[in-house]
XYZ file of C-alpha atoms in Angstrom:
418
model
C 80.128 -125.073 79.487
C 78.540 -128.460 79.802
C 80.825 -131.228 80.987
C 80.315 -134.934 81.143
C 81.153 -136.636 84.400
C 83.778 -139.314 84.592
C 82.419 -142.858 84.564
C 85.698 -144.691 85.032
C 86.457 -145.664 88.600
C 90.197 -146.178 88.427
C 92.435 -143.168 88.881
C 94.199 -142.049 85.697
C 97.886 -142.890 85.780
C 100.434 -141.342 83.441
C 103.192 -143.969 83.615
C 103.501 -145.997 80.425
C 103.757 -149.301 82.226
C 100.669 -148.684 84.379
C 98.152 -147.018 82.151
C 97.764 -149.380 79.229
C 96.039 -152.508 80.352
C 92.924 -150.759 81.638
C 89.749 -151.002 79.665
C 90.873 -153.775 77.331
C 88.675 -156.476 78.831
C 86.226 -158.113 76.441
C 83.139 -155.992 76.110
C 79.857 -157.483 77.286
C 77.138 -155.815 75.276
C 74.561 -154.499 77.680
C 71.734 -152.046 77.185
C 73.060 -148.692 75.972
C 76.806 -149.356 76.368
C 78.709 -147.245 73.813
C 81.289 -148.961 71.659
C 83.999 -147.829 69.259
C 86.460 -149.324 66.798
C 90.073 -149.684 67.876
C 93.254 -151.442 66.806
C 94.155 -154.105 69.373
C 97.589 -155.640 69.811
C 96.687 -159.091 71.125
C 100.274 -160.065 71.950
C 103.840 -159.213 71.043
C 105.035 -160.525 67.713
C 104.255 -160.204 64.020
C 101.609 -158.398 62.036
C 99.020 -161.105 62.774
C 98.889 -159.855 66.365
C 97.024 -156.725 65.214
C 93.223 -156.753 65.049
C 90.516 -154.147 64.588
C 87.791 -154.718 67.152
C 84.959 -153.009 68.985
C 85.523 -152.074 72.606
C 83.929 -149.918 75.251
C 84.183 -146.207 74.576
C 86.118 -144.367 77.335
C 84.718 -141.401 79.223
C 86.876 -138.547 80.565
C 88.031 -138.582 84.143
C 88.850 -135.530 86.197
C 91.193 -133.270 84.199
C 90.818 -135.236 80.953
C 89.634 -134.387 77.446
C 87.566 -136.806 75.362
C 88.511 -136.597 71.680
C 86.658 -137.959 68.662
C 89.710 -139.075 66.693
C 90.121 -138.154 63.031
C 93.741 -139.197 62.424
C 96.562 -141.014 64.245
C 100.303 -140.943 63.696
C 102.165 -144.174 62.960
C 105.841 -144.301 63.991
C 108.687 -146.792 63.883
C 108.363 -146.878 67.663
C 104.978 -148.546 67.183
C 106.723 -151.413 65.382
C 109.016 -151.813 68.377
C 105.997 -151.831 70.694
C 104.351 -154.519 68.549
C 107.454 -156.686 68.762
C 107.902 -156.060 72.490
C 111.389 -154.570 72.050
C 110.671 -151.386 74.016
C 111.889 -151.194 77.590
C 109.326 -152.540 80.100
C 106.501 -152.893 77.574
C 102.950 -152.949 78.940
C 101.126 -156.245 79.054
C 98.903 -156.938 76.022
C 96.179 -156.809 74.926
C 96.552 -153.073 74.375
C 95.677 -150.305 71.941
C 98.875 -148.890 70.391
C 99.566 -145.300 69.360
C 100.916 -142.159 71.015
C 99.535 -139.230 68.995
C 96.277 -138.255 67.360
C 94.150 -135.368 66.188
C 90.407 -134.845 66.311
C 87.518 -132.908 67.817
C 86.784 -132.383 71.512
C 83.628 -134.358 72.303
C 83.369 -133.853 76.054
C 85.365 -132.687 79.064
C 85.997 -134.145 82.492
C 85.589 -132.096 85.647
C 88.202 -129.390 86.337
C 89.238 -129.258 82.694
C 89.917 -125.729 81.464
C 91.103 -124.173 78.234
C 89.008 -126.213 75.784
C 85.426 -126.314 74.579
C 83.365 -129.020 72.939
C 83.964 -128.806 69.200
C 87.573 -127.591 69.400
C 89.936 -129.050 66.797
C 92.906 -130.474 68.705
C 95.997 -132.655 68.509
C 97.169 -134.672 71.479
C 99.750 -136.977 72.973
C 98.261 -140.192 74.334
C 99.923 -142.692 76.651
C 99.020 -145.565 74.317
C 95.378 -146.018 73.161
C 95.606 -143.519 70.266
C 94.588 -145.930 67.480
C 90.886 -145.757 68.205
C 87.810 -143.758 67.286
C 87.751 -142.085 70.709
C 90.504 -141.333 73.233
C 90.667 -139.668 76.631
C 93.888 -137.962 77.663
C 94.936 -135.414 80.327
C 94.367 -131.797 79.320
C 98.100 -131.071 79.674
C 98.760 -133.260 76.620
C 96.200 -131.539 74.354
C 96.847 -128.583 72.016
C 94.558 -126.546 69.763
C 95.174 -126.898 66.033
C 95.676 -123.880 63.765
C 92.630 -123.268 61.584
C 94.487 -124.038 58.356
C 96.047 -127.296 59.619
C 94.405 -130.529 58.461
C 93.819 -133.465 60.814
C 96.377 -135.544 58.902
C 98.978 -132.791 59.264
C 98.217 -132.456 62.971
C 98.714 -136.189 63.526
C 102.052 -135.890 61.719
C 103.125 -132.822 63.676
C 103.285 -133.470 67.410
C 105.914 -136.165 67.944
C 108.037 -135.288 64.915
C 108.461 -131.596 65.441
C 108.527 -131.519 69.235
C 111.231 -134.202 69.312
C 113.244 -132.472 66.595
C 112.967 -129.041 68.207
C 113.923 -130.217 71.675
C 116.950 -132.145 70.450
C 118.198 -129.265 68.298
C 117.496 -126.326 70.580
C 117.082 -127.673 74.126
C 119.819 -130.344 74.053
C 122.247 -129.302 71.318
C 121.729 -125.487 71.512
C 121.688 -125.088 67.735
C 123.018 -121.697 66.630
C 123.931 -119.852 63.442
C 126.710 -121.452 61.420
C 126.559 -124.909 63.048
C 126.403 -128.262 61.247
C 123.990 -131.169 61.843
C 124.098 -134.787 60.678
C 120.778 -136.634 60.779
C 120.123 -140.300 60.002
C 116.923 -141.405 58.230
C 116.650 -137.958 56.684
C 113.647 -139.012 54.612
C 111.598 -140.307 57.527
C 108.948 -138.493 59.512
C 110.204 -139.860 62.783
C 111.793 -143.250 62.981
C 111.301 -144.381 66.493
C 111.214 -140.963 66.635
C 113.474 -140.140 63.679
C 112.539 -136.607 62.706
C 114.493 -136.354 59.471
C 112.127 -134.011 57.622
C 111.309 -132.045 60.775
C 115.010 -131.597 61.595
C 115.765 -130.289 58.101
C 112.906 -127.793 58.224
C 113.814 -126.511 61.696
C 117.473 -126.149 60.740
C 116.376 -123.919 57.858
C 114.975 -121.444 60.401
C 118.522 -120.745 61.660
C 120.959 -118.909 59.345
C 123.831 -120.802 57.735
C 123.177 -124.216 59.285
C 124.653 -127.080 57.246
C 122.581 -130.266 57.242
C 124.080 -133.629 56.304
C 121.343 -136.159 55.565
C 121.821 -139.935 55.510
C 119.073 -141.851 53.698
C 118.363 -144.718 51.333
C 119.154 -143.958 47.688
C 115.576 -144.203 46.451
C 114.569 -141.322 48.765
C 117.236 -138.902 47.546
C 115.216 -137.305 44.745
C 112.357 -136.465 47.112
C 114.462 -134.973 49.932
C 117.498 -133.530 48.145
C 116.254 -129.944 48.360
C 115.642 -130.141 52.130
C 119.266 -130.829 53.147
C 122.632 -129.328 52.270
C 124.442 -132.608 51.566
C 122.869 -136.026 51.081
C 124.581 -139.429 51.324
C 123.550 -143.034 50.830
C 123.197 -144.922 54.102
C 125.043 -147.886 52.562
C 128.273 -146.024 51.708
C 131.118 -144.762 53.903
C 129.499 -141.454 54.752
C 132.160 -140.656 57.381
C 134.791 -140.000 54.725
C 132.332 -138.045 52.588
C 131.387 -135.785 55.507
C 135.029 -135.221 56.478
C 135.864 -134.148 52.924
C 133.427 -131.277 53.432
C 133.977 -130.676 57.164
C 137.437 -131.961 58.130
C 136.900 -131.006 61.772
C 133.584 -132.868 61.924
C 130.064 -131.699 62.714
C 128.484 -129.962 65.698
C 125.439 -132.218 66.140
C 124.749 -135.875 65.318
C 121.173 -137.158 65.634
C 121.146 -140.960 65.713
C 117.975 -143.059 65.702
C 119.751 -146.230 64.564
C 122.214 -147.160 67.330
C 124.540 -150.145 66.813
C 127.638 -149.422 64.751
C 126.367 -145.924 63.948
C 127.054 -144.852 67.527
C 130.805 -145.108 67.086
C 130.614 -143.481 63.654
C 128.614 -140.593 65.036
C 131.001 -139.968 67.910
C 133.970 -140.025 65.524
C 132.352 -137.293 63.415
C 131.872 -134.853 66.298
C 134.069 -131.798 66.407
C 135.205 -130.452 69.829
C 132.168 -129.319 71.889
C 129.938 -131.280 69.533
C 126.858 -133.192 70.751
C 125.818 -136.731 69.834
C 122.166 -137.502 70.636
C 120.730 -141.033 70.600
C 116.939 -141.107 70.407
C 116.107 -144.516 68.955
C 117.420 -147.972 68.113
C 115.764 -148.964 64.848
C 118.700 -151.207 63.925
C 117.308 -153.664 66.459
C 114.283 -154.223 64.209
C 115.210 -156.417 61.252
C 112.435 -159.003 60.846
C 108.707 -158.993 61.497
C 109.140 -160.340 65.026
C 111.590 -159.652 67.837
C 115.062 -161.006 67.098
C 117.463 -161.733 69.937
C 120.275 -161.889 67.368
C 119.514 -158.381 66.049
C 119.267 -157.050 69.591
C 122.582 -158.657 70.605
C 124.326 -157.544 67.411
C 123.180 -153.962 67.843
C 124.258 -153.940 71.491
C 127.630 -155.483 70.654
C 128.328 -152.941 67.909
C 127.735 -149.957 70.186
C 131.062 -148.368 70.966
C 131.720 -148.516 74.688
C 131.937 -144.889 75.782
C 134.889 -143.916 77.963
C 134.065 -140.788 80.029
C 137.750 -139.907 80.184
C 137.893 -139.918 76.377
C 134.846 -137.628 76.240
C 136.630 -135.287 78.660
C 139.828 -135.284 76.636
C 138.065 -134.765 73.298
C 135.521 -132.216 74.588
C 132.546 -134.178 73.274
C 129.018 -134.472 74.630
C 126.853 -137.602 74.425
C 123.150 -137.417 75.266
C 119.935 -139.408 75.062
C 116.429 -138.168 74.348
C 113.013 -139.782 74.801
C 110.049 -137.457 74.342
C 107.534 -139.999 75.637
C 109.484 -140.573 78.839
C 109.811 -136.813 79.246
C 106.031 -136.484 79.002
C 104.658 -139.555 80.709
C 107.338 -140.498 83.238
C 109.186 -137.293 84.026
C 106.302 -134.837 84.094
C 107.766 -132.167 81.815
C 104.508 -131.371 80.032
C 104.865 -127.615 80.707
C 108.213 -127.577 78.880
C 106.716 -129.531 75.995
C 103.789 -127.085 75.832
C 106.161 -124.122 75.561
C 107.938 -125.896 72.701
C 104.619 -126.652 71.002
C 103.654 -122.954 71.214
C 106.894 -121.984 69.442
C 106.362 -124.640 66.793
C 102.800 -123.534 66.075
C 104.075 -119.990 65.579
C 106.588 -121.294 63.043
C 103.807 -123.255 61.328
C 101.573 -120.176 61.103
C 104.533 -118.247 59.658
C 104.773 -121.028 57.027
C 108.354 -121.836 58.037
C 107.589 -125.481 58.843
C 105.029 -127.957 57.545
C 104.584 -131.655 58.385
C 105.214 -134.075 55.538
C 102.530 -136.775 55.169
C 103.574 -139.875 53.244
C 100.213 -141.638 52.987
C 96.813 -142.201 54.602
C 95.571 -145.636 55.713
C 92.326 -146.964 57.183
C 92.449 -148.619 60.602
C 91.877 -151.947 58.845
C 95.013 -151.302 56.764
C 97.299 -150.982 59.781
C 99.261 -154.118 58.854
C 100.084 -152.794 55.405
C 100.993 -149.399 56.859
C 103.338 -150.994 59.372
C 104.961 -153.042 56.626
C 105.645 -149.851 54.665
C 107.483 -148.378 57.648
C 109.343 -151.638 58.262
C 110.515 -151.591 54.636
C 111.687 -147.978 55.143
C 109.522 -147.086 52.162
C 107.992 -143.879 53.551
C 109.042 -140.305 52.919
C 107.333 -138.453 55.738
C 104.672 -139.667 58.149
C 102.162 -142.477 57.732
C 98.715 -141.599 59.051
C 95.837 -143.813 60.142
C 92.732 -142.010 58.903
C 89.921 -143.163 61.181
C 87.193 -142.170 58.715
C 88.855 -143.702 55.658
C 87.255 -146.836 54.265
C 89.616 -149.717 53.525
C 90.020 -150.873 49.956
C 87.813 -153.892 49.073
C 90.905 -156.099 48.987
C 91.916 -155.123 52.499
C 88.382 -155.186 53.859
C 88.471 -158.978 53.651
C 91.850 -159.137 55.408
C 92.190 -160.693 58.861
C 92.248 -157.222 60.389
C 88.459 -157.217 60.069
C 86.428 -156.539 63.182
C 86.709 -159.363 65.698
C 86.490 -159.946 69.407
C 89.110 -158.076 71.440
C 92.256 -160.058 71.997
C 91.234 -162.977 69.769
C 93.877 -164.111 67.328
C 93.078 -165.468 63.905
C 95.684 -167.420 61.971
C 96.785 -166.124 58.596
C 98.020 -168.229 55.712
C 101.717 -167.736 55.176
C 102.514 -165.236 52.457
C 99.007 -163.789 52.560
C 100.187 -160.257 53.137
C 102.725 -160.491 50.336
C 100.015 -161.351 47.828
C 97.963 -158.244 48.604
C 98.409 -154.991 46.784
C 98.893 -151.949 48.999
C 96.515 -149.242 47.897
C 96.754 -146.326 50.340
C 96.003 -142.733 49.493
C 99.480 -141.407 48.708
C 100.165 -137.695 49.026
C-alpha cells in the first residue's frame, strides 16, 4: 500500500493546548504548494472573529491519517472555544472543530488498518473545520457502508459521550431512570440529548425524563418517557412521578441546575456534569454570566454525599482522548455503538447542513438553541448567494474584517434543513 511521507518537521502532540497553533502562519504562495479552505478563528470573541481562508494543506506524520473532509460536526463547545471560555484555550489564530468524516487520502509511515479510499469518521484535536485534516490513526474509525458523511459527523462525539456516561460512569441497567437536560440537542457542549434517549431505549424499562424548550417538544416527545419545559419547576413534576428521585442526572448546563440535579437523585444515584452552557449568554464572553453560573453552583459537601449515598461525577470526552490517553477505551465503545447502528437501534439526528462560509449563521442557530439534533458543516456545499457575499468570504488567514452592526440579523438563514 502506497504511503506518503510526512513533510511536517514538528512532532505531533496530542495535548489540546500544544497542538493547535501549528501550521496557522500566513501562507506564502510558492511553486506547487498545496492549499485548502479552512475556517479560521482569528481571536476570541464574537462571530466576526470567524473567517474562511486558504492555508497550507497538512501532510500526515508518522502514525497519522490524512482525510479529505466531507462533513464536520458543530457543537456548543465550539461556541465556548470561540469565546475563549474553555479551560486553557489554545492561542489563536486556530482552526476550530473536533470531529469530521471523509475519505482517506494518504497515510503516514507506520499507519495500519486503513487504506486510501476508506470512508472514515475521526476525532481531531482542533483543526476539523477544513477541507483536509491529519489525525493520529487511533482517533479514526471506518464508517458503515450505509452511513452518510453527515450522519458520521453527527455520530462520534454525541454517541460516544452519551454511551460512556450512561454505561461506563452511571452503570445504566434495566428499570433505572435518567433525567437529561437539553433533550432536543445533539450534544450541547457535549449535550447528547437525542443520543441519550436512543441509547436508553436499548435497555428494558428505562424511564427517561427530558428537559427542553417548549418549541422542541413536538419533535422529541416520542423519544423520551416524560418531557418538561426547561422554564418550569421540573423538580416537582419529576417527583410527582418518581417520589424517590431518579437514578441518573446528566447536566450540561451547570449553575443552578447543579443543586436541582443533586436534589433529584435517589440513594445510589449518579449526577454527571459534562458541560457548562449556562455560562454562554451573549455573543462574546461574559464575566457576569461566568460569575453568576459559578455562584449558583451548590457547594458540594462530601459528608452530605456520604450520608445521602449519592455520587457526583464529571465527564469530558475530549480530555479523555487527548489528555488522558484513553483512546483504546473509546475505540471499544465506538465498536459497540457501530454494532447498534448496524442493528438499526440508534441513528444520529441531523438538524441541518451548512457550507463553511455559513459557519456564523450555523453558530447563531446553536446559540439560539434552535436546533433539534446536530448541525453539520458540509464542506462541499455551496453557500447561498446571500451568504456568499458575507464577511466570511475567503480572506488572508488571521485578518479581521469589520462588520456593520446588525448585519447578521438582516440576513436570512437558508440552510438545508433535514
